[in-house]
Short mmCIF file of C-alpha atoms in Angstrom, two decimals:
data_model
loop_
_atom_site.label_atom_id
_atom_site.label_comp_id
_atom_site.label_asym_id
_atom_site.label_seq_id
_atom_site.Cartn_x
_atom_site.Cartn_y
_atom_site.Cartn_z
CA MET A 1 142.67 138.85 85.18
CA HIS A 2 143.29 135.94 82.76
CA PRO A 3 147.07 135.62 82.08
CA THR A 4 146.56 135.95 78.30
CA ILE A 5 144.70 139.24 78.77
CA LYS A 6 147.52 140.46 81.00
CA LYS A 7 150.11 139.44 78.41
CA LEU A 8 148.22 141.20 75.63
CA ARG A 9 147.74 144.43 77.60
CA LYS A 10 151.47 144.48 78.35
CA ILE A 11 152.32 144.07 74.64
CA MET A 12 149.83 146.79 73.69
CA GLU A 13 151.39 149.27 76.11
CA GLU A 14 154.97 148.41 75.17
CA LYS A 15 154.34 148.66 71.43
CA GLN A 16 151.63 151.32 71.60
CA THR A 17 149.32 149.39 69.34
CA ASN A 18 145.82 147.93 69.40
CA LEU A 19 146.10 146.63 65.85
CA CYS A 20 145.41 143.01 64.89
CA ILE A 21 146.25 141.92 61.34
CA ALA A 22 144.03 139.40 59.54
CA ALA A 23 146.33 137.38 57.28
CA ASP A 24 143.85 135.99 54.76
CA VAL A 25 146.31 134.62 52.21
CA VAL A 26 146.57 131.04 50.99
CA LEU A 27 150.33 130.39 51.01
CA ALA A 28 152.27 129.71 54.21
CA GLU A 29 155.24 131.72 52.92
CA GLU A 30 153.01 134.77 52.38
CA VAL A 31 151.62 134.53 55.90
CA LEU A 32 155.14 134.37 57.35
CA GLU A 33 156.20 137.33 55.18
CA LEU A 34 153.26 139.37 56.51
CA ALA A 35 154.21 138.45 60.09
CA GLU A 36 157.84 139.49 59.52
CA MET A 37 156.84 142.67 57.69
CA LEU A 38 154.06 143.85 60.02
CA GLY A 39 155.13 142.29 63.33
CA GLU A 40 156.33 145.56 64.88
CA LYS A 41 153.01 147.30 64.26
CA ILE A 42 150.65 144.76 65.79
CA CYS A 43 149.63 143.18 69.08
CA ILE A 44 147.82 140.18 67.52
CA PHE A 45 148.31 138.25 64.29
CA LYS A 46 145.11 136.53 63.12
CA THR A 47 145.31 133.36 61.02
CA HIS A 48 143.01 130.99 59.11
CA VAL A 49 145.27 127.94 58.89
CA ASP A 50 142.59 125.99 57.03
CA ILE A 51 142.89 128.18 53.93
CA LEU A 52 146.62 127.43 53.50
CA ARG A 53 147.40 125.23 50.51
CA ASP A 54 150.75 124.21 51.95
CA PHE A 55 150.22 123.98 55.70
CA THR A 56 152.81 121.97 57.62
CA PRO A 57 153.53 121.79 61.37
CA GLU A 58 156.75 123.71 60.59
CA PHE A 59 154.58 126.67 59.57
CA THR A 60 153.20 127.13 63.09
CA GLU A 61 156.68 126.68 64.56
CA LYS A 62 158.04 129.42 62.28
CA LEU A 63 155.09 131.71 63.00
CA SER A 64 155.50 131.17 66.75
CA GLU A 65 159.18 132.03 66.48
CA ILE A 66 158.36 135.31 64.70
CA ALA A 67 155.69 136.03 67.33
CA ARG A 68 158.22 135.62 70.17
CA ARG A 69 160.81 137.74 68.38
CA LYS A 70 158.41 140.53 67.33
CA ASN A 71 156.34 140.34 70.52
CA PHE A 72 152.79 139.64 69.33
CA LEU A 73 150.18 136.96 70.07
CA ILE A 74 148.59 134.53 67.59
CA PHE A 75 144.82 134.26 67.11
CA GLU A 76 143.55 131.31 65.07
CA ASP A 77 140.18 132.52 63.80
CA ARG A 78 138.63 129.04 63.53
CA LYS A 79 135.14 130.11 64.67
CA PHE A 80 134.36 126.76 66.27
CA ALA A 81 130.64 126.09 65.86
CA ASP A 82 129.88 122.48 66.72
CA ILE A 83 128.90 120.31 69.70
CA GLY A 84 131.37 119.93 72.58
CA ASN A 85 132.65 116.50 71.62
CA THR A 86 133.41 117.58 68.03
CA VAL A 87 135.09 120.90 68.84
CA SER A 88 137.35 119.24 71.40
CA LEU A 89 138.63 117.04 68.54
CA GLN A 90 138.82 119.94 66.04
CA PHE A 91 140.82 122.00 68.56
CA SER A 92 143.29 119.35 69.74
CA GLU A 93 143.45 116.81 66.91
CA GLY A 94 143.76 116.79 63.13
CA ILE A 95 146.65 118.19 61.19
CA TYR A 96 146.50 121.68 62.69
CA LYS A 97 146.64 120.84 66.42
CA ILE A 98 145.51 124.41 67.16
CA ALA A 99 145.66 123.78 70.93
CA GLU A 100 149.45 123.51 70.69
CA TRP A 101 150.16 126.99 69.37
CA ALA A 102 147.23 129.48 69.38
CA ASP A 103 147.18 132.20 72.07
CA PHE A 104 143.60 133.00 71.11
CA ILE A 105 140.83 130.95 69.51
CA ASN A 106 137.16 131.83 69.02
CA ALA A 107 133.76 130.14 69.03
CA HIS A 108 130.09 130.76 68.25
CA THR A 109 127.71 130.44 71.20
CA ILE A 110 124.64 129.46 69.12
CA VAL A 111 125.43 125.83 70.02
CA GLY A 112 125.20 126.52 73.77
CA GLU A 113 127.69 126.28 76.64
CA GLY A 114 128.80 122.77 75.68
CA ILE A 115 131.09 124.34 73.08
CA ILE A 116 133.00 126.21 75.79
CA GLN A 117 133.25 123.06 77.92
CA GLY A 118 134.38 120.95 74.94
CA LEU A 119 137.16 123.39 74.06
CA GLN A 120 138.23 123.91 77.67
CA LYS A 121 138.50 120.14 78.23
CA VAL A 122 141.48 119.95 75.84
CA ASN A 123 142.81 123.50 76.26
CA LYS A 124 146.51 123.96 76.92
CA LYS A 125 147.41 127.63 76.49
CA SER A 126 144.65 129.45 74.56
CA GLY A 127 142.21 132.12 75.67
CA LEU A 128 138.73 131.80 74.16
CA ILE A 129 137.02 134.70 72.39
CA LEU A 130 133.25 134.41 71.94
CA LEU A 131 131.44 135.81 68.90
CA ALA A 132 128.93 138.29 70.33
CA GLN A 133 128.42 140.22 67.07
CA MET A 134 129.63 140.16 63.48
CA THR A 135 129.55 142.77 60.73
CA PRO A 136 128.07 141.23 57.56
CA LYS A 137 124.76 142.49 56.19
CA GLY A 138 121.64 140.64 57.36
CA ASN A 139 123.41 138.77 60.15
CA LEU A 140 121.25 137.27 62.93
CA PHE A 141 123.25 138.49 65.96
CA SER A 142 120.54 140.17 68.04
CA GLU A 143 121.24 142.27 71.12
CA SER A 144 119.78 139.58 73.35
CA TYR A 145 122.02 136.98 71.65
CA ALA A 146 125.04 139.20 72.36
CA LEU A 147 124.09 139.61 76.01
CA LYS A 148 123.50 135.88 76.46
CA THR A 149 126.98 135.39 75.04
CA VAL A 150 128.42 137.77 77.65
CA GLU A 151 126.60 135.81 80.35
CA MET A 152 128.12 132.54 79.11
CA ALA A 153 131.58 134.15 79.06
CA LYS A 154 131.34 135.18 82.69
CA ALA A 155 130.68 131.60 83.75
CA TYR A 156 134.14 130.59 82.41
CA PRO A 157 136.58 133.26 83.64
CA ASP A 158 139.52 130.84 83.53
CA PHE A 159 139.08 130.32 79.79
CA VAL A 160 137.04 133.06 78.11
CA VAL A 161 139.07 136.25 77.55
CA GLY A 162 136.70 138.39 75.49
CA PHE A 163 134.42 138.94 72.52
CA ILE A 164 134.19 139.78 68.89
CA GLY A 165 131.95 142.87 68.74
CA SER A 166 130.81 145.02 65.84
CA SER A 167 130.77 148.79 65.62
CA ASP A 168 127.82 148.45 63.20
CA ARG A 169 125.46 148.16 66.16
CA PRO A 170 126.81 150.78 68.56
CA GLU A 171 124.07 150.47 71.19
CA ALA A 172 124.45 146.72 71.52
CA LEU A 173 128.25 147.07 71.57
CA ALA A 174 128.02 149.61 74.39
CA LYS A 175 125.89 147.14 76.38
CA ILE A 176 128.38 144.35 75.74
CA ARG A 177 131.14 146.66 77.02
CA ALA A 178 129.13 147.53 80.12
CA GLU A 179 128.12 143.94 80.91
CA ALA A 180 131.56 142.48 80.16
CA GLY A 181 133.35 144.75 82.61
CA GLU A 182 136.75 146.31 82.02
CA ASP A 183 138.95 143.25 82.00
CA LEU A 184 137.42 141.20 79.19
CA LEU A 185 138.58 142.16 75.71
CA ILE A 186 136.48 143.35 72.78
CA LEU A 187 138.01 142.83 69.34
CA THR A 188 136.32 144.52 66.40
CA PRO A 189 136.71 143.29 62.80
CA GLY A 190 135.56 144.91 59.58
CA ILE A 191 137.82 147.96 60.07
CA GLN A 192 139.05 150.18 57.23
CA LEU A 193 140.24 153.80 57.22
CA SER A 194 137.68 154.42 54.49
CA SER A 195 134.33 152.81 55.29
CA GLY A 196 132.41 150.73 52.71
CA GLY A 197 132.00 147.02 51.94
CA ASP A 198 132.82 144.06 49.68
CA ASP A 199 130.49 142.18 47.29
CA LEU A 200 129.86 139.35 49.77
CA GLY A 201 128.02 141.39 52.40
CA GLN A 202 131.00 142.46 54.53
CA THR A 203 130.76 146.07 55.81
CA TYR A 204 133.53 148.31 57.21
CA ASN A 205 133.92 150.87 59.98
CA THR A 206 136.80 153.17 60.93
CA PRO A 207 139.30 152.65 63.80
CA GLU A 208 138.05 155.82 65.57
CA LYS A 209 134.47 154.58 65.59
CA ALA A 210 135.32 151.12 66.90
CA ILE A 211 137.71 152.30 69.64
CA GLY A 212 135.32 155.11 70.56
CA LEU A 213 132.62 152.51 71.15
CA GLY A 214 134.77 150.54 73.56
CA ALA A 215 136.74 148.11 71.41
CA ASP A 216 140.18 147.17 72.77
CA VAL A 217 141.58 145.78 69.53
CA ILE A 218 140.82 146.58 65.88
CA ILE A 219 141.11 143.81 63.30
CA VAL A 220 142.21 144.91 59.83
CA GLY A 221 142.61 142.62 56.84
CA ARG A 222 142.48 143.63 53.20
CA GLY A 223 142.77 147.32 54.14
CA ILE A 224 146.43 146.62 54.99
CA THR A 225 147.38 143.35 53.29
CA GLY A 226 145.91 144.55 49.99
CA ALA A 227 147.65 147.96 50.14
CA GLU A 228 150.57 148.88 47.90
CA ASN A 229 152.73 149.55 50.95
CA PRO A 230 151.39 147.35 53.78
CA VAL A 231 153.92 148.60 56.36
CA ALA A 232 153.05 152.28 55.79
CA GLU A 233 149.35 151.40 55.81
CA ALA A 234 149.70 149.37 59.02
CA GLU A 235 151.40 152.37 60.66
CA LYS A 236 148.40 154.55 59.71
CA TYR A 237 146.00 152.08 61.33
CA ARG A 238 148.22 151.63 64.38
CA GLU A 239 148.32 155.36 64.93
CA ALA A 240 144.63 155.92 64.23
CA GLY A 241 143.69 153.12 66.63
CA TRP A 242 146.11 154.20 69.34
CA VAL A 243 145.24 157.91 69.41
CA ALA A 244 141.51 157.03 69.45
CA ARG A 245 141.93 155.56 72.95
CA LYS A 246 140.32 157.71 75.59
CA ASP A 247 142.68 157.05 78.47
CA MET B 1 114.30 119.59 42.48
CA HIS B 2 118.05 120.06 43.13
CA PRO B 3 120.01 117.21 41.43
CA THR B 4 121.70 116.23 44.72
CA ILE B 5 118.32 115.84 46.43
CA LYS B 6 117.14 113.70 43.50
CA LYS B 7 120.28 111.57 43.73
CA LEU B 8 119.85 111.09 47.48
CA ARG B 9 116.16 110.18 47.23
CA LYS B 10 117.01 107.57 44.59
CA ILE B 11 119.70 106.04 46.82
CA MET B 12 117.32 106.02 49.79
CA GLU B 13 114.64 104.15 47.83
CA GLU B 14 117.08 101.67 46.28
CA LYS B 15 118.77 100.83 49.57
CA GLN B 16 115.72 101.37 51.79
CA THR B 17 117.63 103.54 54.22
CA ASN B 18 117.46 107.01 55.67
CA LEU B 19 120.51 106.46 57.85
CA CYS B 20 123.52 108.79 57.86
CA ILE B 21 126.61 107.69 59.77
CA ALA B 22 128.73 110.26 61.60
CA ALA B 23 132.33 109.02 61.44
CA ASP B 24 133.90 110.91 64.33
CA VAL B 25 137.22 109.07 64.50
CA VAL B 26 140.69 110.60 64.18
CA LEU B 27 142.51 108.16 61.86
CA ALA B 28 141.90 108.09 58.09
CA GLU B 29 142.15 104.29 58.04
CA GLU B 30 139.39 104.02 60.66
CA VAL B 31 137.09 106.30 58.65
CA LEU B 32 137.65 104.21 55.52
CA GLU B 33 137.00 101.01 57.50
CA LEU B 34 133.71 102.42 58.76
CA ALA B 35 132.73 103.38 55.20
CA GLU B 36 133.53 99.86 53.94
CA MET B 37 131.83 98.18 56.87
CA LEU B 38 128.65 100.29 57.01
CA GLY B 39 128.35 101.44 53.37
CA GLU B 40 125.44 99.11 52.54
CA LYS B 41 123.32 100.39 55.41
CA ILE B 42 123.55 104.11 54.77
CA CYS B 43 122.54 106.83 52.32
CA ILE B 44 125.02 109.45 53.60
CA PHE B 45 128.46 109.22 55.21
CA LYS B 46 129.27 112.24 57.37
CA THR B 47 132.88 113.30 57.89
CA HIS B 48 134.93 115.81 59.90
CA VAL B 49 138.14 115.83 57.88
CA ASP B 50 139.71 118.39 60.19
CA ILE B 51 139.88 115.92 63.08
CA LEU B 52 142.01 113.43 61.09
CA ARG B 53 145.62 113.21 62.28
CA ASP B 54 146.76 111.73 58.99
CA PHE B 55 144.64 113.43 56.32
CA THR B 56 146.00 113.27 52.77
CA PRO B 57 144.29 113.99 49.43
CA GLU B 58 144.41 110.21 48.83
CA PHE B 59 142.01 109.81 51.74
CA THR B 60 139.19 111.66 49.95
CA GLU B 61 139.93 109.76 46.73
CA LYS B 62 139.62 106.46 48.58
CA LEU B 63 136.47 107.55 50.38
CA SER B 64 134.92 108.72 47.09
CA GLU B 65 135.72 105.36 45.50
CA ILE B 66 133.96 103.52 48.36
CA ALA B 67 131.01 105.92 48.05
CA ARG B 68 130.63 105.13 44.33
CA ARG B 69 130.93 101.39 44.92
CA LYS B 70 128.59 101.25 47.93
CA ASN B 71 126.24 103.92 46.57
CA PHE B 72 126.17 106.62 49.25
CA LEU B 73 126.84 110.37 49.33
CA ILE B 74 129.50 112.20 51.37
CA PHE B 75 128.64 115.03 53.76
CA GLU B 76 131.54 117.08 55.12
CA ASP B 77 130.17 118.49 58.37
CA ARG B 78 132.37 121.61 58.36
CA LYS B 79 129.71 123.95 59.79
CA PHE B 80 131.05 126.99 57.94
CA ALA B 81 130.45 130.03 60.14
CA ASP B 82 132.42 133.00 58.78
CA ILE B 83 132.02 135.92 56.36
CA GLY B 84 131.57 135.17 52.64
CA ASN B 85 135.14 135.93 51.61
CA THR B 86 136.59 133.63 54.28
CA VAL B 87 134.24 130.67 53.75
CA SER B 88 134.86 130.74 50.01
CA LEU B 89 138.57 130.17 50.80
CA GLN B 90 137.86 127.57 53.50
CA PHE B 91 135.61 125.64 51.10
CA SER B 92 137.80 125.71 47.98
CA GLU B 93 141.34 126.18 49.26
CA GLY B 94 143.58 124.80 51.98
CA ILE B 95 144.64 121.21 52.31
CA TYR B 96 141.14 119.75 52.33
CA LYS B 97 139.73 121.29 49.11
CA ILE B 98 136.23 120.29 50.29
CA ALA B 99 134.64 121.70 47.12
CA GLU B 100 136.31 118.95 45.08
CA TRP B 101 134.70 115.97 46.79
CA ALA B 102 131.80 116.72 49.19
CA ASP B 103 128.24 116.00 48.00
CA PHE B 104 126.90 117.94 50.99
CA ILE B 105 128.37 120.70 53.13
CA ASN B 106 126.70 122.79 55.84
CA ALA B 107 126.75 126.33 57.21
CA HIS B 108 125.43 128.47 60.05
CA THR B 109 123.18 131.36 59.03
CA ILE B 110 124.01 133.58 62.02
CA VAL B 111 126.49 135.41 59.77
CA GLY B 112 123.78 136.34 57.24
CA GLU B 113 123.24 135.48 53.57
CA GLY B 114 126.80 136.42 52.59
CA ILE B 115 127.89 132.99 53.81
CA ILE B 116 125.64 131.29 51.23
CA GLN B 117 126.91 133.61 48.47
CA GLY B 118 130.54 133.08 49.47
CA LEU B 119 130.20 129.29 49.35
CA GLN B 120 128.16 129.30 46.13
CA LYS B 121 130.77 131.46 44.39
CA VAL B 122 133.29 128.60 44.49
CA ASN B 123 130.88 125.67 44.52
CA LYS B 124 131.45 122.82 42.09
CA LYS B 125 129.27 119.88 43.07
CA SER B 126 128.01 120.28 46.64
CA GLY B 127 124.53 120.91 47.99
CA LEU B 128 124.38 123.22 51.01
CA ILE B 129 122.60 122.26 54.23
CA LEU B 130 121.76 125.13 56.60
CA LEU B 131 121.76 124.72 60.37
CA ALA B 132 118.22 125.59 61.45
CA GLN B 133 118.42 123.84 64.82
CA MET B 134 120.89 121.85 66.89
CA THR B 135 120.45 119.53 69.85
CA PRO B 136 122.86 120.55 72.65
CA LYS B 137 121.52 121.86 75.95
CA GLY B 138 121.16 125.64 76.22
CA ASN B 139 121.61 126.29 72.49
CA LEU B 140 120.41 129.64 71.11
CA PHE B 141 118.51 128.38 68.04
CA SER B 142 115.13 130.06 68.51
CA GLU B 143 112.08 129.27 66.41
CA SER B 144 112.34 132.64 64.67
CA TYR B 145 116.01 131.95 63.90
CA ALA B 146 115.03 128.61 62.36
CA LEU B 147 112.33 130.21 60.22
CA LYS B 148 114.67 132.98 59.04
CA THR B 149 117.07 130.23 58.03
CA VAL B 150 114.33 128.56 55.96
CA GLU B 151 113.64 131.90 54.29
CA MET B 152 117.33 132.30 53.38
CA ALA B 153 117.38 128.76 51.97
CA LYS B 154 114.48 129.45 49.65
CA ALA B 155 116.33 132.37 48.08
CA TYR B 156 119.06 129.95 46.87
CA PRO B 157 117.23 126.92 45.38
CA ASP B 158 120.15 126.11 43.07
CA PHE B 159 122.46 125.59 46.02
CA VAL B 160 120.63 124.99 49.32
CA VAL B 161 119.26 121.45 49.60
CA GLY B 162 117.99 121.34 53.16
CA PHE B 163 118.44 121.79 56.89
CA ILE B 164 119.76 120.33 60.07
CA GLY B 165 116.73 120.17 62.38
CA SER B 166 116.35 118.86 65.92
CA SER B 167 113.63 116.62 67.30
CA ASP B 168 114.20 118.26 70.68
CA ARG B 169 111.93 121.12 69.65
CA PRO B 170 109.10 119.33 67.86
CA GLU B 171 106.90 122.38 67.29
CA ALA B 172 109.64 124.40 65.65
CA LEU B 173 110.71 121.37 63.60
CA ALA B 174 107.13 120.92 62.35
CA LYS B 175 107.12 124.57 61.26
CA ILE B 176 110.44 124.15 59.47
CA ARG B 177 108.98 121.12 57.67
CA ALA B 178 105.86 123.10 56.69
CA GLU B 179 107.78 126.19 55.53
CA ALA B 180 110.49 124.25 53.73
CA GLY B 181 108.06 122.34 51.54
CA GLU B 182 108.40 118.69 50.58
CA ASP B 183 111.49 118.83 48.40
CA LEU B 184 114.05 120.29 50.79
CA LEU B 185 115.70 117.79 53.10
CA ILE B 186 115.71 117.74 56.90
CA LEU B 187 118.56 115.83 58.53
CA THR B 188 118.34 115.20 62.25
CA PRO B 189 121.43 114.50 64.40
CA GLY B 190 121.61 113.41 68.01
CA ILE B 191 119.83 110.10 67.33
CA GLN B 192 120.20 107.01 69.51
CA LEU B 193 117.91 104.00 69.97
CA SER B 194 118.07 104.68 73.70
CA SER B 195 117.65 108.38 74.49
CA GLY B 196 119.99 110.24 76.90
CA GLY B 197 123.06 112.48 76.56
CA ASP B 198 126.84 112.89 76.92
CA ASP B 199 128.73 114.96 79.47
CA LEU B 200 129.27 117.89 77.05
CA GLY B 201 125.61 118.87 76.71
CA GLN B 202 124.67 116.68 73.73
CA THR B 203 121.15 115.15 73.99
CA TYR B 204 119.67 112.22 72.07
CA ASN B 205 116.33 111.28 70.50
CA THR B 206 115.07 108.06 68.87
CA PRO B 207 114.74 107.41 65.10
CA GLU B 208 110.95 107.05 65.41
CA LYS B 209 110.59 110.46 67.03
CA ALA B 210 112.76 112.24 64.46
CA ILE B 211 111.18 110.64 61.39
CA GLY B 212 107.71 111.06 62.88
CA LEU B 213 108.39 114.78 63.15
CA GLY B 214 109.28 115.08 59.48
CA ALA B 215 113.00 114.35 59.27
CA ASP B 216 114.16 112.74 56.01
CA VAL B 217 117.51 111.50 57.29
CA ILE B 218 118.67 110.45 60.77
CA ILE B 219 122.29 111.05 61.73
CA VAL B 220 123.80 108.50 64.12
CA GLY B 221 127.34 108.60 65.48
CA ARG B 222 128.57 106.99 68.66
CA GLY B 223 125.36 104.88 68.91
CA ILE B 224 126.70 102.83 65.99
CA THR B 225 130.43 103.49 65.75
CA GLY B 226 130.86 102.88 69.49
CA ALA B 227 128.84 99.63 69.46
CA GLU B 228 130.44 96.20 69.83
CA ASN B 229 129.01 95.14 66.48
CA PRO B 230 128.59 98.32 64.38
CA VAL B 231 127.09 96.49 61.37
CA ALA B 232 124.35 94.83 63.43
CA GLU B 233 123.70 98.10 65.21
CA ALA B 234 123.52 100.05 61.91
CA GLU B 235 120.97 97.53 60.65
CA LYS B 236 118.81 98.19 63.74
CA TYR B 237 118.92 101.95 63.06
CA ARG B 238 118.32 101.49 59.33
CA GLU B 239 115.26 99.40 60.02
CA ALA B 240 113.92 101.65 62.80
CA GLY B 241 114.36 104.72 60.61
CA TRP B 242 112.88 103.13 57.51
CA VAL B 243 109.76 101.64 59.11
CA ALA B 244 109.09 104.95 60.88
CA ARG B 245 108.37 106.59 57.50
CA LYS B 246 104.71 107.36 57.08
CA ASP B 247 104.44 106.87 53.32
#
């Protein structure tokens, strides 16, 4: 088993949580506040550093310190989607230097295996999550695309740790689960306690549905960060996700 | 016709060039040097601002000033690939504020139409290029994927200005050209005067082949920027691309 998967499973058991928070806010201070506030409830904290107006290298140092103290892992949701040579620079270079601090990163496989090789070439400590499915309306993730993605993953066991899968297409998700085996992770976004959508094509499913279909981790964003009491709301999701586990 | 397409076609005729340079270097000063050095030879200058170690807002101001003086457009090759809500933040927010300065941006359609809507919601001056095909080995861009991408483009004529297409799959590229109509642009990357590849799955085609198949613009990176004399090399590509035009 990949050491990052092992680390995550240990955290999940210790804290009894399969909840990942998506911190989609544009100020570094707000992201750090969310991490402090919700750290106890989560196993993974998901960031988009490229939406921060005031990113500095100190931000990732502070976030990493909170992660160590509150015992969660950091997932930079960069969705790499370019040729190998370019993603190796995007991952290791630039202002963000994602390779220095992210426990998890992710990538689209539409570009072919070169993207995995390009990222792995400069990898230091991250586990790679491949996008096998996404939730928005009219997306072009077919079942065969998802299964080709699982195939690619299995060729890089030292680097690929799992998939993004969607509970919108239960049959395909079940096949991903079966093909991936038990070790590889499935993380499912687009989760809300009340199902529905936004006005930009995003759709939502419940924690029970996602975990029931084989997801290991549920990713919740605005359902928690937009709530009046984010901590109380996070606790609801943590509990709903945790009790939905079959074992 | 979209005003950005009109602007580009005018530049191309005036400067007799269909050459786009891909500036894949990691220092702002080097990017600006390339723009100064090669500005006369090109119609588009393609950037990856997220690989720059020393990005500052002054960098885009300086690059925009060179673009006005040397009469070329700027294409930030961000390859947006997330849900609508996230890409609207990645495009307009963060340190890069791409919406303020890029004449062209691009996006993957795998996520569905929400990505176009999310980008358009915060758009100020950019034309959107959709990824219909890419060149790396083992990529998952099927012909039907490419044609669905063309369909999506046509639903947003006020925003989408064209496609990335690959001369590796000539039949599919010809269909994209036919379905897209004459106005929409096709830009073709992975161009070198001598064909071949790199060790991360990237493959190359010649300017003649790409233009012959219906591309409007050829994108050249390491073939020029890695040459001993980049200006002389750019002139070779400019000429090869321009004489390959049928009309």
